[in-house]
Coordinates of C-alpha atoms and ligand atoms in Angstrom, one line a residue:
A16 CA 111.7 5.1 78.4
Q17 CA 112.0 5.6 82.1
V18 CA 110.4 8.8 83.2
F19 CA 112.4 11.4 85.3
N20 CA 110.4 14.2 86.9
F21 CA 112.3 17.4 87.2
S22 CA 109.4 19.3 88.8
A23 CA 110.2 21.7 91.6
G24 CA 107.2 20.2 93.5
P25 CA 105.0 19.5 95.1
A26 CA 106.5 16.4 96.5
M27 CA 109.3 14.4 95.1
L28 CA 109.4 11.1 96.8
P29 CA 111.8 8.1 96.4
V30 CA 110.1 5.4 94.4
E31 CA 110.9 2.9 97.2
V32 CA 108.8 5.0 99.6
L33 CA 105.9 5.2 97.2
R34 CA 105.9 1.5 96.7
Q35 CA 105.9 0.9 100.4
A36 CA 103.0 3.3 100.9
Q37 CA 101.1 1.6 98.1
Q38 CA 101.6 -1.8 99.7
E39 CA 100.4 -0.6 103.1
L40 CA 97.7 1.6 101.9
C41 CA 94.6 -0.4 102.7
D42 CA 96.0 -2.5 105.5
W43 CA 98.5 -0.7 107.7
Q44 CA 100.3 -2.8 110.3
G45 CA 97.7 -5.5 110.1
L46 CA 95.0 -3.2 111.4
G47 CA 92.8 -3.8 108.3
T48 CA 92.6 -0.1 107.7
S49 CA 94.7 2.8 106.2
V50 CA 97.0 4.7 108.4
M51 CA 95.1 7.8 107.3
E52 CA 91.9 6.4 108.8
I53 CA 93.1 5.8 112.2
S54 CA 92.8 8.4 115.1
H55 CA 95.8 10.7 115.3
R56 CA 95.4 10.1 119.1
S57 CA 95.8 6.3 118.9
K58 CA 98.9 4.7 120.2
E59 CA 99.6 3.5 116.7
F60 CA 99.7 6.9 115.2
I61 CA 101.5 8.6 118.2
Q62 CA 104.2 6.0 117.5
V63 CA 104.4 7.2 113.8
A64 CA 104.6 10.8 115.0
E65 CA 107.3 10.1 117.6
T66 CA 109.4 8.0 115.4
A67 CA 109.3 10.6 112.7
E68 CA 110.4 13.2 115.0
Q69 CA 113.3 11.1 116.4
D70 CA 114.4 10.2 112.9
L71 CA 114.4 13.9 111.9
R72 CA 116.4 14.7 115.0
D73 CA 118.9 11.9 114.3
L74 CA 119.3 13.0 110.6
L75 CA 119.8 16.7 111.4
K76 CA 121.5 16.1 114.7
V77 CA 119.0 18.5 116.3
P78 CA 120.3 19.7 119.7
D79 CA 118.2 18.8 122.8
N80 CA 117.3 22.5 123.4
Y81 CA 115.3 22.7 120.2
K82 CA 111.7 21.7 119.7
V83 CA 110.6 19.9 116.5
L84 CA 107.1 20.9 115.5
F85 CA 104.9 19.7 112.6
S86 CA 102.2 22.0 111.3
H87 CA 99.9 22.7 108.5
G88 CA 100.1 25.8 106.2
G89 CA 103.3 25.4 104.3
A90 CA 106.2 27.8 104.4
R91 CA 103.9 30.7 103.6
A92 CA 102.1 30.2 107.0
Q93 CA 105.6 30.5 108.5
F94 CA 106.1 33.8 106.8
A95 CA 103.4 35.0 109.2
A96 CA 104.1 32.8 112.1
V97 CA 107.8 33.9 112.4
P98 CA 107.1 37.5 113.1
L99 CA 104.0 36.8 115.2
N100 CA 106.0 34.4 117.4
I101 CA 109.5 35.8 117.5
L102 CA 109.2 39.6 117.4
G103 CA 108.4 39.9 121.1
N104 CA 108.4 43.5 121.9
H105 CA 110.4 44.5 118.9
N106 CA 109.0 46.2 115.8
Q107 CA 111.8 45.5 113.5
A108 CA 113.4 42.4 111.9
D109 CA 116.2 42.1 109.3
Y110 CA 115.0 40.4 106.0
I111 CA 117.7 39.4 103.5
D112 CA 116.4 39.6 100.1
G113 CA 118.3 37.1 97.9
G114 CA 115.3 36.0 95.6
Y115 CA 111.7 35.3 95.0
W116 CA 110.9 33.5 98.2
A117 CA 112.9 35.6 100.6
H118 CA 111.1 38.6 99.0
S119 CA 107.7 36.9 99.6
A120 CA 108.5 36.5 103.2
V121 CA 109.2 40.3 103.4
Q122 CA 105.7 41.0 102.0
E123 CA 104.0 39.0 104.7
A124 CA 106.2 40.3 107.5
E125 CA 105.2 43.9 106.5
K126 CA 101.7 43.1 108.1
Y127 CA 103.3 42.7 111.5
C128 CA 106.4 44.7 111.6
N129 CA 108.9 46.9 109.9
P130 CA 111.3 44.7 108.0
N131 CA 114.7 46.1 107.4
V132 CA 115.1 44.8 103.9
I133 CA 118.7 44.1 102.9
D134 CA 119.1 43.4 99.2
V135 CA 122.1 41.0 99.0
K136 CA 121.9 40.3 95.2
T137 CA 125.0 41.4 93.4
N138 CA 126.6 41.1 90.0
V139 CA 129.6 38.8 89.7
N140 CA 131.2 39.1 86.3
G141 CA 127.9 39.3 84.6
L142 CA 126.4 36.5 86.8
M143 CA 123.9 36.7 89.6
G144 CA 125.6 36.3 93.0
I145 CA 125.0 37.0 96.7
K146 CA 127.0 39.3 98.8
P147 CA 129.0 37.6 101.6
M148 CA 127.4 37.6 105.0
K149 CA 130.0 40.0 106.5
D150 CA 128.5 42.7 104.2
W151 CA 124.9 42.2 105.3
A152 CA 124.0 45.4 107.0
L153 CA 122.0 44.0 110.0
N154 CA 120.3 46.4 112.4
D155 CA 120.9 46.3 116.2
K156 CA 117.3 46.9 116.9
S157 CA 115.9 44.0 114.9
A158 CA 114.5 41.0 116.7
Y159 CA 116.0 38.5 114.2
V160 CA 117.4 38.1 110.7
H161 CA 115.5 36.0 108.1
Y162 CA 117.0 34.5 105.0
C163 CA 116.3 31.8 102.5
P164 CA 119.3 29.4 102.0
N165 CA 117.9 28.0 98.6
E166 CA 115.9 30.1 96.3
T167 CA 113.8 27.4 94.5
I168 CA 112.9 29.6 91.6
D169 CA 116.1 31.5 91.0
G170 CA 118.3 28.6 91.6
V171 CA 120.4 30.6 94.0
A172 CA 121.9 29.2 97.2
I173 CA 123.4 30.8 100.2
D174 CA 125.7 28.2 101.5
E175 CA 127.8 30.4 103.8
Q176 CA 127.3 29.5 107.5
P177 CA 125.6 32.2 109.6
D178 CA 127.5 33.7 112.5
F179 CA 125.9 36.9 113.7
G180 CA 126.6 36.6 117.5
D181 CA 123.4 36.8 119.5
K182 CA 121.2 37.7 116.6
V183 CA 118.5 35.2 116.2
V184 CA 118.8 33.6 112.7
V185 CA 115.7 32.3 111.1
A186 CA 115.9 30.4 107.8
D187 CA 113.4 29.1 105.2
F188 CA 114.9 25.7 104.3
S189 CA 111.9 24.6 102.3
S190 CA 113.8 23.5 99.2
T191 CA 117.2 22.4 100.7
I192 CA 116.4 20.8 104.1
M193 CA 117.8 17.1 104.1
S194 CA 120.0 17.7 101.1
R195 CA 123.1 17.9 103.3
P196 CA 123.9 18.2 107.1
I197 CA 122.9 21.5 108.8
D198 CA 124.5 23.0 111.9
V199 CA 121.2 23.6 113.6
S200 CA 122.9 25.4 116.6
R201 CA 123.6 28.3 114.3
F202 CA 119.9 29.0 113.9
G203 CA 117.2 30.1 116.2
L204 CA 114.4 28.8 114.0
I205 CA 114.4 26.6 110.8
Y206 CA 111.3 25.9 108.9
A207 CA 110.5 24.1 105.8
G208 CA 107.5 23.1 103.8
A209 CA 107.9 19.4 103.4
Q210 CA 107.1 19.1 99.8
K211 CA 110.6 18.8 98.3
N212 CA 112.9 16.6 100.3
I213 CA 110.7 15.5 103.1
G214 CA 107.2 14.4 102.0
P215 CA 104.0 15.4 100.3
A216 CA 102.6 18.9 100.5
G217 CA 100.5 19.7 103.5
I218 CA 102.9 19.4 106.3
T219 CA 105.6 21.8 107.6
V220 CA 108.6 21.2 109.8
I221 CA 109.6 23.8 112.3
I222 CA 112.8 23.4 114.4
V223 CA 112.8 26.2 117.1
R224 CA 115.2 26.9 120.0
E225 CA 113.3 26.6 123.2
D226 CA 114.0 30.1 124.6
L227 CA 112.2 31.6 121.6
L228 CA 108.9 30.0 122.7
G229 CA 106.3 31.8 124.8
K230 CA 106.7 35.2 123.2
A231 CA 103.9 35.1 120.6
R232 CA 101.8 38.2 120.3
K233 CA 98.4 37.8 121.7
E234 CA 96.6 38.1 118.4
T235 CA 98.6 35.1 117.0
P236 CA 96.2 32.5 115.7
S237 CA 96.5 29.5 118.0
I238 CA 97.4 27.2 115.1
L239 CA 100.4 29.3 114.3
D240 CA 101.5 29.7 117.9
Y241 CA 104.7 27.5 118.5
S242 CA 104.0 27.3 122.2
V243 CA 100.5 26.0 121.5
L244 CA 101.7 23.5 119.0
D245 CA 104.5 22.3 121.3
A246 CA 102.0 21.9 124.3
N247 CA 99.9 19.8 122.1
D248 CA 102.6 17.6 120.5
S249 CA 101.9 19.3 117.2
M250 CA 98.2 18.0 117.4
F251 CA 96.4 21.1 118.5
N252 CA 94.3 20.8 115.4
T253 CA 93.9 17.5 113.4
P254 CA 97.3 17.0 111.8
P255 CA 97.9 16.0 108.2
T256 CA 98.5 12.3 109.2
F257 CA 99.1 10.8 105.9
A258 CA 101.7 13.4 105.0
W259 CA 103.3 12.8 108.5
Y260 CA 103.4 9.1 107.9
L261 CA 104.9 9.5 104.5
S262 CA 107.5 12.0 105.8
G263 CA 108.4 9.3 108.4
L264 CA 109.0 6.8 105.6
V265 CA 111.3 9.3 103.8
F266 CA 113.2 9.8 107.0
K267 CA 113.7 6.0 107.3
W268 CA 114.8 5.9 103.6
L269 CA 117.3 8.7 104.1
K270 CA 118.7 6.8 107.1
A271 CA 119.0 3.7 105.1
Q272 CA 120.8 5.6 102.3
G273 CA 123.5 6.6 104.7
G274 CA 122.0 9.9 106.1
L275 CA 122.7 13.5 105.1
T276 CA 126.5 13.1 104.6
E277 CA 125.7 10.6 101.9
M278 CA 122.9 12.9 100.5
A279 CA 125.4 15.8 100.4
R280 CA 127.9 13.5 98.5
R281 CA 125.2 12.5 95.9
N282 CA 123.8 16.0 95.5
E283 CA 127.2 17.5 95.0
E284 CA 127.9 14.8 92.4
K285 CA 124.5 15.2 90.6
S286 CA 124.6 19.0 90.5
S287 CA 128.2 19.3 89.4
H288 CA 127.5 16.8 86.6
L289 CA 124.8 19.1 85.3
Y290 CA 126.6 22.4 85.8
N291 CA 129.8 21.1 84.2
F292 CA 127.8 20.0 81.1
I293 CA 126.2 23.5 80.9
D294 CA 129.5 25.3 81.4
N295 CA 131.2 23.3 78.6
S296 CA 128.5 24.2 76.1
D297 CA 127.8 27.5 74.3
F298 CA 124.3 26.3 73.6
Y299 CA 123.2 26.3 77.2
R300 CA 123.8 28.8 80.0
N301 CA 123.2 29.1 83.7
G302 CA 123.4 32.7 85.0
I303 CA 124.3 32.1 88.6
A304 CA 127.7 32.9 90.1
I305 CA 129.5 29.6 90.9
A306 CA 129.6 30.1 94.7
N307 CA 125.8 30.5 94.8
R308 CA 124.7 27.8 92.5
S309 CA 121.9 25.7 94.0
W310 CA 122.3 21.9 94.4
M311 CA 118.6 21.5 94.2
N312 CA 117.3 23.7 91.4
V313 CA 119.3 24.3 88.3
P314 CA 117.8 27.0 86.0
F315 CA 119.3 27.1 82.5
Q316 CA 118.6 29.0 79.3
L317 CA 119.1 28.0 75.7
A318 CA 121.2 30.5 73.6
D319 CA 118.3 30.7 71.3
G320 CA 115.1 31.2 73.2
E321 CA 113.1 30.3 70.1
L322 CA 114.0 26.7 70.7
D323 CA 112.5 26.5 74.2
K324 CA 109.2 25.1 73.1
V325 CA 110.6 22.4 71.0
F326 CA 113.3 21.6 73.6
L327 CA 110.5 21.0 76.2
E328 CA 108.4 19.0 73.8
E329 CA 111.3 16.7 72.8
A330 CA 112.5 16.4 76.4
N331 CA 109.0 15.3 77.5
A332 CA 108.8 12.8 74.8
A333 CA 112.1 11.4 76.0
G334 CA 110.8 10.9 79.5
L335 CA 112.4 14.1 80.9
H336 CA 109.4 15.8 82.4
A337 CA 108.7 19.3 84.0
L338 CA 111.7 21.1 82.8
K339 CA 109.9 24.4 82.1
G340 CA 111.3 27.2 84.1
H341 CA 109.1 29.0 86.7
R342 CA 106.7 31.5 85.0
V343 CA 108.5 34.3 86.6
L344 CA 111.9 33.5 85.1
G345 CA 111.1 31.5 81.8
G346 CA 113.7 29.3 80.3
M347 CA 114.3 25.8 81.9
R348 CA 114.8 24.5 85.4
A349 CA 115.8 21.1 86.5
S350 CA 114.9 20.4 90.1
I351 CA 117.0 17.6 91.3
Y352 CA 116.0 16.9 94.9
N353 CA 117.1 13.8 96.9
A354 CA 114.7 11.6 95.2
M355 CA 116.3 12.3 91.7
P356 CA 119.0 9.6 91.0
L357 CA 122.2 10.3 89.2
A358 CA 120.8 8.3 86.3
G359 CA 118.2 11.0 85.8
I360 CA 120.9 13.7 85.5
Q361 CA 122.9 11.5 83.0
A362 CA 119.7 11.0 81.0
L363 CA 119.2 14.7 81.0
T364 CA 122.7 15.7 79.9
E365 CA 122.6 13.0 77.1
F366 CA 119.4 14.4 75.9
M367 CA 120.8 18.0 76.0
A368 CA 124.0 17.0 74.0
D369 CA 121.8 15.3 71.4
F370 CA 119.5 18.3 71.2
E371 CA 122.5 20.6 70.8
R372 CA 123.9 18.3 67.9
R373 CA 120.6 18.5 66.1
H374 CA 119.7 22.1 66.6
G375 CA 123.0 23.9 67.4
Ligands
PLP417 N1 109.8 29.0 100.4 C1 110.5 28.3 99.5 C2 112.0 28.4 99.4 C3 109.8 27.6 98.5 O1 110.4 26.9 97.6 C4 108.3 27.6 98.6 C5 107.5 26.8 97.6 O2 108.0 26.3 96.7 C6 107.8 28.4 99.6 C7 108.5 29.1 100.5 C8 106.2 28.5 99.6 O3 105.8 27.2 100.3 P1 104.4 26.8 100.5 O4 103.7 26.7 99.2 O5 104.5 25.5 101.2 O6 103.7 27.8 101.4

């Protein structure tokens, strides 16, 4: 049977991209060598880097007054880089706590400032939901507000569009970037570890409004300083060139598919197929309020948790891999990033229906 990989990461790549990379691996552009072996300062690689940036700008319609930076360190490095770069003279920032990753960002920010933690989780008819943005108690003294629009582990999304006047909005888009269009102009800073919808682990995308550069605290490590990255075209230290190249192939793939509007259409279709199936069954359950259900990560539980183990074993044997929920939550989780075709969701729901018939 065809294998469908429902892993939350690292790295879910379209099979067409993997095949292209395989074909080009040993002899890239007729150079007789691999793209990862050429100098990052060569004109050939600079072309890769510039094209990747331009394609990302086209896909996300990034306004001209934003810099696009590529760095090492994943999203967790940004948990530190954000306060170090953006706090300026402030000692306070608003941190919206909507789940595991937003909370992890708080723990890192505590090293550099006084985070004003705003717990926005709420109970909606027995389901886990998020308070509307108008009820987020932001503090006038804070330098920015940080939130995570898609909680990869909890399967919780905040799709409401931020509108907080002059307040700088910072968002961790790691597990939802490229899944649909984003109005970048609403944000001061967007960052994302690449390894869900962009490319392999090891590269991070930062989209930052120009006026936020140049305020880094003096103790900021140079590799985390946005101005230093910008002044060096994201090549202050040796960049993760292979990940950058693969991300560029994914951007080309996204464009060829019809861009982010088409991705949104597909992701809406895929996720609603799965949620509808779960909602129409008493055997499976998703505990997230409808308005906050993630298009990317769908956690679900069996009514009888005793069956988890056999569910996972049988699913795996049927070619439906990596459905085990995160260790923090247990249960199941289907991560259905851009690279997951609708056929994968259909195979999953057919398996789930069959499992329910046999064990329900
Ligand atoms: N933020 C979100 C939303 C994530 O999903 C993850 C990882 O899955 C992280 C942060 C941590 O990213 P990294 O491992 O790249 O530091």
